Amino acid sequence: MNSAPAAEHEIESYLTRLRTSLRGLPAEQVEDIVREIRSHLRESAGTDRERLTEALARLGDPATLGSAYRMDDLALRAQSSRSPLLLLRLVMHWATRSLEGLGALVVAFLGYGTALIALGCALFKPFMPDRVGLWVQRVPPDDWSFQLGRVATAPADAREVLGWYIVPLGLLVGAIALTATSRYLLAKVRKFRSARSASGVGVRDDW
Amino acid sequence: MASCDTSQSEVSYITMSQRSSDSLAVERWEVQARKGVLELVVLAALWSGRLYGLELIRRLEGDAQLTVPEGTLYPLLNRMRAEGQVDAEWVEAEAGHPRKYYRLTPEGRRRVVQMARFWRGFAASIDAVLQPVLAERRK
């Protein structure tokens, strides 16, 4: 008889931890998920502590369960908006758990970094024409030094080689780097999502 | 004597590690195969009517001897709802606690039909390829 409040307490403490790990999702969605898991636990265990322990074990760590919901939500939003920021957030999260994710993060930084620099050059050139460009300088005996971007002062005895071509070129390179990186990451996200579900279907009493 | 022991234990160590890396590879492959059919199994279970999560789990265990871990099922159902393959509605149960029922949307129905058709053909082809493998083992 007195196991009922204890079981109820255990359920609520699990749900509190689940709610914490769902932070970031819309409030109504959080409540909906919590309500569903509460209903599941109450019905599968009733007031039986042993069955409750088993049911909780099958649901797994609330932090893991919550992060499954959050990742799905993030992936869905990233896929529909194609926003580089959302994609970057997702890949950063993924990088913390797999080597492949870390690889994707490196590509993301390189790709988006290139896009940022190229677009930045194109956008800043009209406002500071003397300080944005690509400078090439000969370093004796047979080396070259390159400097691209916005500089405080144009390097002495270096030749600026792009001139105003940096505007269309920067826009082009930036756009290509931006879309190519996003497409690569979206493909990764799809793969990541299909692989993410922790475990698949099993056969009872196993094969 | 001592050297004999060492070589024996080395041999058994090698066969053991060989075996465990084999079974590990098979296990990894099994996990992939199980994940692949998860969506099909869940959509197919909803074919003849609405079910709530626990009912779905019990249905799969009872009728098909299939287990789906709850920690995987609930996020999957949530994702399928977001993608429009299933609809969800809360229903007050006579027992006093509300249940969240899922049903297939027309899109979900189309999808599961396509998946089932593919699976039939695929399974038949795999069976044909497996026949010599399994026949060999019986001998």
mmCIF file of C-alpha atoms in Angstrom, chain B:
data_model
loop_
_atom_site.group_PDB
_atom_site.id
_atom_site.type_symbol
_atom_site.label_atom_id
_atom_site.label_comp_id
_atom_site.label_asym_id
_atom_site.label_seq_id
_atom_site.Cartn_x
_atom_site.Cartn_y
_atom_site.Cartn_z
ATOM 1 C CA MET B 1 56.701 -26.974 -19.173
ATOM 2 C CA ALA B 2 56.328 -23.288 -18.646
ATOM 3 C CA SER B 3 56.972 -22.485 -22.294
ATOM 4 C CA CYS B 4 54.416 -25.112 -23.327
ATOM 5 C CA ASP B 5 51.820 -23.429 -21.134
ATOM 6 C CA THR B 6 52.531 -20.056 -22.633
ATOM 7 C CA SER B 7 52.202 -21.265 -26.198
ATOM 8 C CA GLN B 8 48.955 -23.019 -25.383
ATOM 9 C CA SER B 9 47.473 -20.006 -23.736
ATOM 10 C CA GLU B 10 48.636 -17.909 -26.664
ATOM 11 C CA VAL B 11 46.843 -20.211 -29.088
ATOM 12 C CA SER B 12 43.667 -20.139 -27.068
ATOM 13 C CA TYR B 13 43.988 -16.389 -26.733
ATOM 14 C CA ILE B 14 44.266 -16.024 -30.495
ATOM 15 C CA THR B 15 41.266 -18.242 -31.214
ATOM 16 C CA MET B 16 39.273 -16.452 -28.567
ATOM 17 C CA SER B 17 40.073 -13.006 -29.832
ATOM 18 C CA GLN B 18 39.395 -14.211 -33.363
ATOM 19 C CA ARG B 19 36.030 -15.523 -32.302
ATOM 20 C CA SER B 20 35.110 -12.434 -30.344
ATOM 21 C CA SER B 21 36.044 -10.102 -33.187
ATOM 22 C CA ASP B 22 33.929 -12.260 -35.525
ATOM 23 C CA SER B 23 30.945 -12.186 -33.222
ATOM 24 C CA LEU B 24 31.475 -8.476 -32.654
ATOM 25 C CA ALA B 25 31.333 -7.862 -36.398
ATOM 26 C CA VAL B 26 28.175 -9.959 -36.661
ATOM 27 C CA GLU B 27 26.668 -8.121 -33.729
ATOM 28 C CA ARG B 28 27.423 -4.776 -35.339
ATOM 29 C CA TRP B 29 25.846 -5.987 -38.563
ATOM 30 C CA GLU B 30 22.782 -7.225 -36.673
ATOM 31 C CA VAL B 31 22.329 -3.832 -35.026
ATOM 32 C CA GLN B 32 22.349 -2.166 -38.447
ATOM 33 C CA ALA B 33 19.833 -4.676 -39.804
ATOM 34 C CA ARG B 34 17.546 -4.198 -36.808
ATOM 35 C CA LYS B 35 17.663 -0.432 -37.086
ATOM 36 C CA GLY B 36 16.832 -0.660 -40.764
ATOM 37 C CA VAL B 37 13.510 -2.391 -40.203
ATOM 38 C CA LEU B 38 12.421 -0.430 -37.126
ATOM 39 C CA GLU B 39 10.393 2.143 -39.032
ATOM 40 C CA LEU B 40 8.722 -0.495 -41.189
ATOM 41 C CA VAL B 41 7.769 -2.574 -38.157
ATOM 42 C CA VAL B 42 6.254 0.373 -36.273
ATOM 43 C CA LEU B 43 4.279 1.663 -39.269
ATOM 44 C CA ALA B 44 3.059 -1.843 -40.088
ATOM 45 C CA ALA B 45 1.875 -2.401 -36.502
ATOM 46 C CA LEU B 46 -0.331 0.696 -36.860
ATOM 47 C CA TRP B 47 -1.880 -0.585 -40.093
ATOM 48 C CA SER B 48 -5.140 -1.889 -38.639
ATOM 49 C CA GLY B 49 -5.875 0.931 -36.237
ATOM 50 C CA ARG B 50 -4.727 3.371 -33.598
ATOM 51 C CA LEU B 51 -2.456 2.212 -30.788
ATOM 52 C CA TYR B 52 -0.750 3.902 -27.853
ATOM 53 C CA GLY B 53 2.941 3.368 -27.115
ATOM 54 C CA LEU B 54 2.723 0.555 -24.586
ATOM 55 C CA GLU B 55 0.034 -1.194 -26.626
ATOM 56 C CA LEU B 56 2.291 -1.025 -29.684
ATOM 57 C CA ILE B 57 5.167 -2.570 -27.741
ATOM 58 C CA ARG B 58 2.948 -5.347 -26.376
ATOM 59 C CA ARG B 59 1.439 -5.985 -29.798
ATOM 60 C CA LEU B 60 4.867 -6.420 -31.375
ATOM 61 C CA GLU B 61 6.063 -8.666 -28.562
ATOM 62 C CA GLY B 62 2.931 -10.782 -28.503
ATOM 63 C CA ASP B 63 2.141 -11.188 -32.196
ATOM 64 C CA ALA B 64 5.554 -11.037 -33.776
ATOM 65 C CA GLN B 65 7.982 -11.803 -30.946
ATOM 66 C CA LEU B 66 9.706 -8.531 -31.733
ATOM 67 C CA THR B 67 11.106 -6.232 -29.082
ATOM 68 C CA VAL B 68 11.432 -2.494 -29.510
ATOM 69 C CA PRO B 69 13.137 -0.666 -26.643
ATOM 70 C CA GLU B 70 10.916 2.084 -25.231
ATOM 71 C CA GLY B 71 13.768 4.571 -25.195
ATOM 72 C CA THR B 72 13.933 4.200 -28.968
ATOM 73 C CA LEU B 73 10.225 3.887 -29.721
ATOM 74 C CA TYR B 74 8.909 7.083 -28.147
ATOM 75 C CA PRO B 75 11.357 9.458 -29.847
ATOM 76 C CA LEU B 76 10.745 7.585 -33.118
ATOM 77 C CA LEU B 77 6.963 8.027 -32.829
ATOM 78 C CA ASN B 78 7.528 11.706 -32.094
ATOM 79 C CA ARG B 79 9.712 12.056 -35.177
ATOM 80 C CA MET B 80 7.204 10.219 -37.375
ATOM 81 C CA ARG B 81 4.509 12.596 -36.180
ATOM 82 C CA ALA B 82 6.684 15.597 -36.999
ATOM 83 C CA GLU B 83 7.272 14.146 -40.470
ATOM 84 C CA GLY B 84 3.555 13.553 -41.005
ATOM 85 C CA GLN B 85 3.541 9.761 -41.189
ATOM 86 C CA VAL B 86 1.418 9.371 -38.067
ATOM 87 C CA ASP B 87 -1.109 11.489 -36.187
ATOM 88 C CA ALA B 88 -1.390 11.551 -32.419
ATOM 89 C CA GLU B 89 -4.295 12.270 -30.084
ATOM 90 C CA TRP B 90 -4.801 12.139 -26.344
ATOM 91 C CA VAL B 91 -7.650 9.983 -25.077
ATOM 92 C CA GLU B 92 -8.814 9.770 -21.468
ATOM 93 C CA ALA B 93 -8.773 6.110 -20.483
ATOM 94 C CA GLU B 94 -11.260 4.575 -18.109
ATOM 95 C CA ALA B 95 -8.321 3.633 -15.846
ATOM 96 C CA GLY B 96 -7.841 7.334 -15.128
ATOM 97 C CA HIS B 97 -4.648 8.112 -16.986
ATOM 98 C CA PRO B 98 -4.709 9.593 -20.462
ATOM 99 C CA ARG B 99 -3.140 7.716 -23.351
ATOM 100 C CA LYS B 100 -1.545 9.096 -26.454
ATOM 101 C CA TYR B 101 -2.819 7.199 -29.457
ATOM 102 C CA TYR B 102 -1.069 7.093 -32.805
ATOM 103 C CA ARG B 103 -2.625 6.375 -36.168
ATOM 104 C CA LEU B 104 -1.274 6.312 -39.711
ATOM 105 C CA THR B 105 -1.842 9.345 -41.896
ATOM 106 C CA PRO B 106 -2.588 8.773 -45.614
ATOM 107 C CA GLU B 107 1.082 9.552 -46.237
ATOM 108 C CA GLY B 108 2.132 6.984 -43.631
ATOM 109 C CA ARG B 109 -0.142 4.396 -45.251
ATOM 110 C CA ARG B 110 1.418 4.986 -48.656
ATOM 111 C CA ARG B 111 4.850 4.776 -47.166
ATOM 112 C CA VAL B 112 4.312 1.494 -45.349
ATOM 113 C CA VAL B 113 2.809 -0.097 -48.483
ATOM 114 C CA GLN B 114 5.906 0.877 -50.455
ATOM 115 C CA MET B 115 8.183 -0.389 -47.709
ATOM 116 C CA ALA B 116 6.290 -3.678 -47.399
ATOM 117 C CA ARG B 117 6.461 -4.283 -51.151
ATOM 118 C CA PHE B 118 10.165 -3.607 -51.189
ATOM 119 C CA TRP B 119 10.707 -5.853 -48.188
ATOM 120 C CA ARG B 120 8.877 -8.789 -49.818
ATOM 121 C CA GLY B 121 11.029 -8.686 -52.934
ATOM 122 C CA PHE B 122 14.188 -8.049 -50.976
ATOM 123 C CA ALA B 123 13.595 -10.894 -48.519
ATOM 124 C CA ALA B 124 12.834 -13.321 -51.367
ATOM 125 C CA SER B 125 16.070 -12.394 -53.124
ATOM 126 C CA ILE B 126 18.106 -12.739 -49.947
ATOM 127 C CA ASP B 127 16.479 -16.104 -49.280
ATOM 128 C CA ALA B 128 17.519 -17.322 -52.718
ATOM 129 C CA VAL B 129 21.106 -16.261 -52.073
ATOM 130 C CA LEU B 130 21.114 -17.865 -48.620
ATOM 131 C CA GLN B 131 19.857 -21.256 -49.727
ATOM 132 C CA PRO B 132 23.269 -22.753 -50.617
ATOM 133 C CA VAL B 133 24.782 -21.345 -47.406
ATOM 134 C CA LEU B 134 22.147 -22.937 -45.207
ATOM 135 C CA ALA B 135 22.036 -26.192 -47.233
ATOM 136 C CA GLU B 136 25.805 -26.589 -46.741
ATOM 137 C CA ARG B 137 25.438 -26.262 -42.973
ATOM 138 C CA ARG B 138 22.771 -28.942 -42.765
ATOM 139 C CA LYS B 139 25.059 -31.593 -44.241
#
